[in-house]
Coordinates of C-alpha atoms in Angstrom, one line a residue:
X1 CA 19.7 239.6 175.8
X2 CA 22.5 237.3 174.9
X3 CA 25.1 239.8 176.0
X4 CA 23.4 240.4 179.3
X5 CA 23.0 236.7 180.2
X6 CA 26.4 235.5 178.9
X7 CA 29.2 237.7 177.8
X8 CA 30.6 234.7 175.8
X9 CA 27.5 234.6 173.7
X10 CA 25.9 231.1 173.3
X11 CA 27.2 228.2 175.4
X12 CA 28.0 226.1 172.4
X13 CA 30.2 228.8 171.0
X14 CA 32.5 229.0 174.0
X15 CA 34.3 225.8 173.1
X16 CA 35.4 227.1 169.7
X17 CA 38.6 229.0 169.6
X18 CA 38.1 232.2 167.6
X19 CA 41.6 232.4 166.2
X20 CA 40.7 235.4 163.9
X21 CA 40.2 237.5 167.0
X22 CA 43.7 236.7 168.2
X23 CA 45.3 238.0 165.0
X24 CA 46.5 241.6 165.6
X25 CA 48.7 243.8 163.6
X26 CA 52.1 244.8 164.9
X27 CA 53.7 248.3 164.6
X28 CA 54.6 247.7 161.0
X29 CA 51.0 246.6 160.1
X30 CA 52.0 242.9 159.8
X31 CA 50.1 239.9 161.2
X32 CA 52.9 237.3 160.7
X33 CA 53.8 237.4 164.4
X34 CA 50.2 236.7 165.5
X35 CA 49.9 233.8 163.0
X36 CA 53.2 232.4 164.2
X37 CA 52.0 232.4 167.8
X38 CA 48.8 230.5 166.9
X39 CA 50.8 227.9 165.0
X40 CA 53.3 227.5 167.7
X41 CA 50.7 227.1 170.4
X42 CA 48.9 224.3 168.4
X43 CA 52.2 222.6 167.8
X44 CA 53.2 222.8 171.5
X45 CA 49.9 221.1 172.5
X46 CA 50.6 218.2 170.1
X47 CA 54.1 217.8 171.5
X48 CA 52.9 217.8 175.1
X49 CA 50.3 215.2 174.4
X50 CA 52.9 212.7 173.1
X51 CA 53.6 209.8 175.4
X52 CA 57.3 209.0 176.0
X53 CA 59.1 205.9 177.2
X54 CA 56.5 203.4 175.9
X55 CA 56.6 200.6 173.5
X56 CA 55.2 201.3 170.0
X57 CA 53.5 199.1 167.5
X58 CA 55.8 199.9 164.6
X59 CA 54.4 197.3 162.1
X60 CA 50.8 198.6 161.8
X61 CA 47.8 197.1 160.0
X62 CA 45.1 199.7 159.8
X63 CA 41.6 199.5 158.3
X64 CA 39.8 202.8 157.5
X65 CA 36.0 202.5 157.5
X66 CA 34.4 205.3 155.6
X67 CA 30.7 206.3 155.8
X68 CA 29.3 206.5 152.2
X69 CA 25.6 207.1 153.0
X70 CA 23.2 210.0 152.4
X71 CA 24.4 211.7 155.6
X72 CA 27.7 212.4 153.9
X73 CA 26.1 214.6 151.3
X74 CA 25.5 217.4 153.8
X75 CA 27.4 220.6 153.2
X76 CA 28.5 221.7 156.7
X77 CA 32.0 220.6 155.4
X78 CA 32.7 222.1 152.0
X79 CA 31.9 221.1 149.4
X80 CA 30.3 218.1 151.1
X81 CA 31.2 215.9 154.0
X82 CA 32.2 213.0 151.7
X83 CA 34.4 215.1 149.3
X84 CA 36.1 216.8 152.2
X85 CA 36.7 213.4 153.8
X86 CA 38.2 212.0 150.6
X87 CA 40.5 214.9 150.1
X88 CA 41.8 214.6 153.6
X89 CA 42.2 210.8 153.3
X90 CA 44.4 211.2 150.2
X91 CA 46.7 213.5 152.2
X92 CA 46.5 211.1 155.1
X93 CA 47.5 208.0 153.0
X94 CA 50.6 209.7 151.6
X95 CA 51.7 210.9 155.0
X96 CA 50.9 207.6 156.6
X97 CA 53.2 205.6 154.4
X98 CA 55.9 208.2 154.5
X99 CA 55.9 208.0 158.4
X100 CA 55.1 204.3 158.6
X101 CA 56.9 202.7 155.6
X102 CA 56.7 199.1 156.9
X103 CA 53.0 199.3 157.7
X104 CA 49.9 198.3 155.7
X105 CA 46.5 199.9 155.2
X106 CA 43.1 198.9 153.9
X107 CA 39.8 200.7 153.1
X108 CA 36.2 199.7 153.8
X109 CA 33.1 201.6 152.6
X110 CA 29.8 201.5 154.5
X111 CA 26.7 202.0 152.2
X112 CA 23.1 200.7 152.1
X113 CA 23.5 198.9 155.5
X114 CA 26.4 196.9 154.0
X115 CA 30.1 197.0 154.2
X116 CA 32.3 196.6 151.1
X117 CA 36.1 196.2 151.2
X118 CA 37.6 198.5 148.6
X119 CA 41.2 197.5 149.1
X120 CA 42.9 194.7 151.0
X121 CA 45.7 195.4 153.5
X122 CA 48.7 196.6 151.4
X123 CA 51.7 198.9 151.6
X124 CA 51.1 200.8 148.3
X125 CA 49.8 204.3 148.7
X126 CA 49.0 204.5 145.0
X127 CA 46.5 201.6 145.2
X128 CA 44.6 203.1 148.1
X129 CA 44.6 206.6 146.6
X130 CA 42.9 205.2 143.5
X131 CA 40.2 203.5 145.6
X132 CA 39.6 206.8 147.5
X133 CA 39.3 208.7 144.2
X134 CA 36.8 206.2 142.9
X135 CA 34.3 207.2 145.7
X136 CA 34.0 210.7 144.3
X137 CA 31.1 209.7 142.0
X138 CA 29.4 207.2 144.3
X139 CA 25.7 207.4 144.9
X140 CA 25.0 208.4 148.5
X141 CA 21.9 206.7 149.9
X142 CA 20.7 204.5 152.7
X143 CA 22.1 204.1 156.2
X144 CA 25.5 202.8 157.4
X145 CA 26.0 199.6 159.4
X146 CA 28.8 200.1 161.9
X147 CA 28.6 196.5 163.0
X148 CA 29.0 195.1 159.5
X149 CA 32.0 197.4 158.9
X150 CA 33.7 196.4 162.1
X151 CA 33.0 192.7 161.5
X152 CA 34.5 192.9 158.0
X153 CA 37.7 194.5 159.4
X154 CA 37.7 192.0 162.3
X155 CA 37.7 189.0 159.9
X156 CA 40.9 190.2 158.2
X157 CA 42.7 191.6 161.3
X158 CA 42.3 188.6 163.6
X159 CA 44.2 186.4 161.0
X160 CA 47.3 188.6 161.3
X161 CA 50.2 187.8 163.7
X162 CA 49.8 189.1 167.2
X163 CA 53.1 191.0 167.2
X164 CA 51.7 193.5 164.7
X165 CA 49.6 196.5 165.8
X166 CA 46.0 196.0 164.5
X167 CA 43.8 199.0 164.3
X168 CA 40.5 200.2 162.9
X169 CA 39.6 203.9 162.2
X170 CA 35.9 204.7 161.6
X171 CA 34.9 208.0 159.9
X172 CA 31.2 208.4 160.1
X173 CA 28.8 211.3 159.4
X174 CA 25.6 209.5 160.5
X175 CA 24.0 209.6 163.9
X176 CA 22.4 206.2 163.5
X177 CA 23.5 202.7 162.5
X178 CA 21.4 199.9 161.1
X179 CA 23.0 196.8 162.6
X180 CA 22.0 193.1 162.1
X181 CA 22.8 192.1 165.7
X182 CA 24.2 193.3 169.0
X183 CA 27.1 195.6 168.4
X184 CA 28.4 195.1 171.9
X185 CA 29.3 191.5 170.9
X186 CA 31.4 192.9 168.1
X187 CA 33.1 195.4 170.5
X188 CA 33.9 192.6 172.9
X189 CA 35.4 190.6 170.0
X190 CA 37.6 193.5 169.0
X191 CA 38.8 193.8 172.6
X192 CA 39.5 190.1 172.8
X193 CA 41.6 190.2 169.7
X194 CA 43.6 193.3 170.9
X195 CA 42.3 195.4 168.0
X196 CA 42.3 199.1 168.7
X197 CA 39.2 200.8 167.3
X198 CA 39.1 204.6 167.0
X199 CA 36.3 206.9 165.8
X200 CA 35.9 210.3 164.2
X201 CA 32.4 211.7 163.9
X202 CA 31.4 214.4 161.5
X203 CA 28.1 215.1 163.3
X204 CA 27.9 214.7 167.1
X205 CA 29.1 212.5 169.9
X206 CA 27.5 209.0 169.9
X207 CA 27.6 207.0 173.2
X208 CA 28.1 203.5 171.8
X209 CA 31.0 204.7 169.6
X210 CA 32.7 206.3 172.7
X211 CA 32.2 203.1 174.6
X212 CA 33.9 201.2 171.7
X213 CA 36.9 203.5 171.8
X214 CA 37.2 203.2 175.6
X215 CA 36.9 199.4 175.6
X216 CA 39.5 198.8 172.8
X217 CA 41.9 201.6 173.8
X218 CA 41.2 203.8 170.8
X219 CA 40.6 207.5 170.5
X220 CA 37.3 209.3 170.0
X221 CA 37.0 212.6 168.2
X222 CA 34.1 214.9 167.2
X223 CA 35.2 217.6 164.7
X224 CA 34.3 221.3 164.6
X225 CA 35.4 222.2 161.1
X226 CA 37.7 220.9 158.3
X227 CA 40.9 222.2 160.0
X228 CA 39.9 220.4 163.2
X229 CA 39.0 217.3 161.1
X230 CA 42.5 217.2 159.6
X231 CA 44.1 217.6 163.0
X232 CA 42.0 214.7 164.4
X233 CA 42.7 212.5 161.4
X234 CA 46.5 213.1 161.3
X235 CA 46.8 212.2 164.9
X236 CA 46.5 208.6 163.7
X237 CA 49.7 208.8 161.7
X238 CA 52.1 208.2 164.6
X239 CA 52.2 204.6 165.8
X240 CA 50.1 204.0 169.0
X241 CA 51.5 202.5 172.2
X242 CA 51.6 198.7 172.1
X243 CA 48.9 196.9 174.0
X244 CA 49.9 195.1 177.2
X245 CA 49.0 191.7 175.7
X246 CA 50.8 192.2 172.5
X247 CA 53.4 189.6 171.8
X248 CA 56.9 190.5 170.6
X249 CA 58.9 188.4 168.2
X250 CA 61.7 188.6 165.7
X251 CA 60.5 189.3 162.2
X252 CA 62.1 187.8 159.1
X253 CA 62.6 190.4 156.3
X254 CA 64.2 190.4 152.9
X255 CA 66.2 193.4 151.5
X256 CA 66.1 193.0 147.7
X257 CA 68.0 195.3 145.4
X258 CA 66.5 196.8 142.3
X259 CA 67.6 194.9 139.2
X260 CA 67.4 196.4 135.7
X261 CA 68.3 194.6 132.5
X262 CA 70.1 197.3 130.4
X263 CA 71.1 195.1 127.5
X264 CA 70.1 195.7 123.9
X265 CA 67.3 193.1 124.1
X266 CA 66.2 193.2 127.8
X267 CA 64.1 190.3 129.1
X268 CA 60.5 191.4 129.8
X269 CA 58.8 189.7 132.7
X270 CA 55.6 190.1 134.7
X271 CA 55.7 191.2 138.3
X272 CA 53.7 189.4 141.0
X273 CA 52.0 192.5 142.2
X274 CA 50.1 192.9 138.9
X275 CA 49.5 189.3 137.9
X276 CA 46.1 189.2 139.7
X277 CA 45.4 192.9 139.8
X278 CA 41.9 194.0 138.7
X279 CA 42.3 197.7 139.1
X280 CA 45.6 198.0 137.3
X281 CA 46.5 196.3 134.0
X282 CA 49.2 193.7 133.8
X283 CA 52.5 195.0 132.3
X284 CA 55.8 193.6 131.3
X285 CA 59.0 195.3 132.3
X286 CA 62.7 194.5 132.6
X287 CA 63.4 195.9 136.1
X288 CA 62.1 195.2 139.5
X289 CA 62.8 193.8 143.0
X290 CA 63.4 190.0 143.3
X291 CA 62.6 188.2 146.6
X292 CA 65.8 186.8 148.0
X293 CA 64.0 183.7 149.2
X294 CA 61.8 182.6 146.2
X295 CA 63.0 185.1 143.5
X296 CA 59.5 186.4 142.8
X297 CA 59.5 189.8 141.1
X298 CA 57.8 193.0 142.4
X299 CA 57.5 196.5 141.0
X300 CA 58.0 198.3 144.3
X301 CA 58.7 197.7 147.9
X302 CA 57.7 197.4 150.8
X303 CA 55.5 194.5 150.0
X304 CA 54.7 191.0 151.5
X305 CA 55.8 188.3 149.0
X306 CA 52.7 186.5 147.7
X307 CA 54.7 183.3 147.2
X308 CA 56.6 182.8 150.4
X309 CA 55.2 185.4 152.7
X310 CA 58.5 187.2 153.3
X311 CA 58.3 190.9 154.1
X312 CA 60.4 192.8 151.5
X313 CA 61.7 196.2 152.6
X314 CA 64.7 198.4 152.1
X315 CA 67.1 199.7 154.7
X316 CA 65.9 203.3 154.4
X317 CA 62.4 202.1 155.2
X318 CA 63.6 200.8 158.6
X319 CA 65.7 203.9 159.2
X320 CA 62.8 206.2 158.6
X321 CA 60.8 204.3 161.3
X322 CA 63.5 205.1 163.9
X323 CA 62.3 208.6 164.5
X324 CA 59.2 207.2 166.3
X325 CA 61.5 205.4 168.8
X326 CA 63.8 208.4 169.3
X327 CA 61.7 211.5 169.0
X328 CA 63.4 214.9 169.2
X329 CA 62.7 216.3 172.6
X330 CA 60.7 219.6 172.7
X331 CA 62.9 222.6 172.6
X332 CA 63.0 225.1 175.4
X333 CA 61.1 228.3 174.7
X334 CA 63.2 231.3 175.8
X335 CA 62.8 235.0 175.3
X336 CA 64.8 236.6 172.5
X337 CA 67.3 238.8 174.3
X338 CA 69.4 239.3 171.1
X339 CA 72.3 237.3 172.4
X340 CA 72.0 235.2 169.2
X341 CA 71.5 237.0 165.9
X342 CA 70.2 234.3 163.6
X343 CA 68.7 230.8 163.6
X344 CA 71.2 228.0 163.6
X345 CA 69.3 226.0 161.0
X346 CA 68.0 228.4 158.3
X347 CA 70.3 231.3 159.2
X348 CA 67.3 233.7 159.3
X349 CA 68.1 236.9 161.1
X350 CA 65.9 237.3 164.2
X351 CA 63.5 240.2 164.3
X352 CA 62.8 241.7 167.7
X353 CA 59.2 242.4 166.8
X354 CA 58.3 239.1 165.2
X355 CA 60.6 236.7 167.0
X356 CA 59.8 237.5 170.6
X357 CA 60.5 233.9 171.6
X358 CA 63.1 231.6 170.3
X359 CA 63.7 227.9 170.9
X360 CA 66.8 226.2 172.3
X361 CA 67.8 222.6 172.1
X362 CA 68.8 221.6 175.7
X363 CA 71.4 219.1 174.3
X364 CA 73.4 221.1 171.8
X365 CA 72.3 224.6 173.1
X366 CA 71.6 225.8 169.5
X367 CA 68.9 228.4 168.9
X368 CA 66.1 228.0 166.4
X369 CA 63.3 230.1 165.0
X370 CA 59.6 229.1 165.1
X371 CA 59.5 227.7 161.6
X372 CA 62.6 225.5 162.1
X373 CA 61.3 224.3 165.5
X374 CA 58.1 223.0 163.7
X375 CA 60.1 221.6 160.8
X376 CA 62.5 219.7 163.0
X377 CA 59.9 218.1 165.2
X378 CA 57.2 217.3 162.5
X379 CA 59.2 216.7 159.3
X380 CA 63.0 216.3 159.8
X381 CA 62.7 214.4 163.1
X382 CA 66.4 215.2 163.9
X383 CA 68.0 218.2 165.6
X384 CA 70.3 220.0 163.2
X385 CA 72.8 221.0 165.9
X386 CA 73.0 217.5 167.4
X387 CA 73.7 215.9 164.0
X388 CA 76.2 218.5 162.7
X389 CA 78.4 219.2 165.8
X390 CA 81.1 216.5 165.5
X391 CA 81.2 215.4 169.2
X392 CA 77.5 215.1 169.5
X393 CA 77.0 213.4 166.1
X394 CA 79.6 210.8 167.1
X395 CA 77.6 209.9 170.1
X396 CA 74.4 209.5 168.0
X397 CA 76.1 206.8 165.9
X398 CA 76.7 204.5 168.9
X399 CA 73.1 204.8 170.1
X400 CA 71.0 201.7 169.3
X401 CA 67.3 201.0 169.6
X402 CA 66.2 198.8 172.5
X403 CA 62.5 198.7 172.0
X404 CA 62.2 198.3 168.2
X405 CA 60.0 195.3 167.2

């Protein structure tokens, strides 16, 4: 009956892309060409969705609110919703700080109708990863309170300077929320403070959460499986467009150099980042980074000085943020007519069967394979031809950012 009524089977199945049906063997019995086509199509969709010529909030302050109630024990995501979420969050945190080295992140857990702050806003990936791993053995019970989680994040974010991008990301597996008051008042408060709230649901679409995202300028996502979950989560790695009311100001930063005492009897001192730490024991060492303004010592940077409030970073941290301002333009997809024998980047020889299409940079006119196209846009963030050809690389040196803040 299902085939007679609807050739696409059930209605709810039509929205799911059955990628396994698109995989076909070639003449040599290989499926690599079909897999490459699927990967490239997904990558092309991400590149097309990127907005260009807009101001970006480069200094980000993001709170991740995680549902830790009984709904997260369901096994529609393997092994459970919570464990799948924690695994993806560990990957997200590492990638977030790699792509946003001058940003800060914090984690809030919702459990038993309460909200608990696991980590304060900080720029250390190790600290947040430890907090995420501590949730592996947590008891899942009760209902979440979305309003309490948002209020807790709001109290911290509204105290931050307005030139920074302030964001909240909620990951929730429950269809209900036990709130102490009117959640619309909290949504209006987020909007008034220019805090962008985004939401990823592991169950189904919830109207009030979609309203929250629309009012605050965030994004709403309902996942289909773990791969789609990862794709939805990793969309929050790139900095969002700056809000219209966001102020812009010069930011004072310090660039300390690592100092190591290599004498026979090095002087051991305690760093400021561990002096009040409860999750990591205090330790004495001879090296570290000293704040150029108050000479406080820290184990690693970037960090905000506890004593004087100066932001301590290194030059590579700022340089790594530039690729958001000057993204590599999508390469032009052209048919492989064998006028170029190999990829300019990896020197791979093109195969007429597997490499039916190749990709050309419209600036340097170099040809790349599918793998290098993805690597250049998602990892390297710099065209190999444009940076290696002498005349083009000389022009790149004179280019200066005009909208970095």
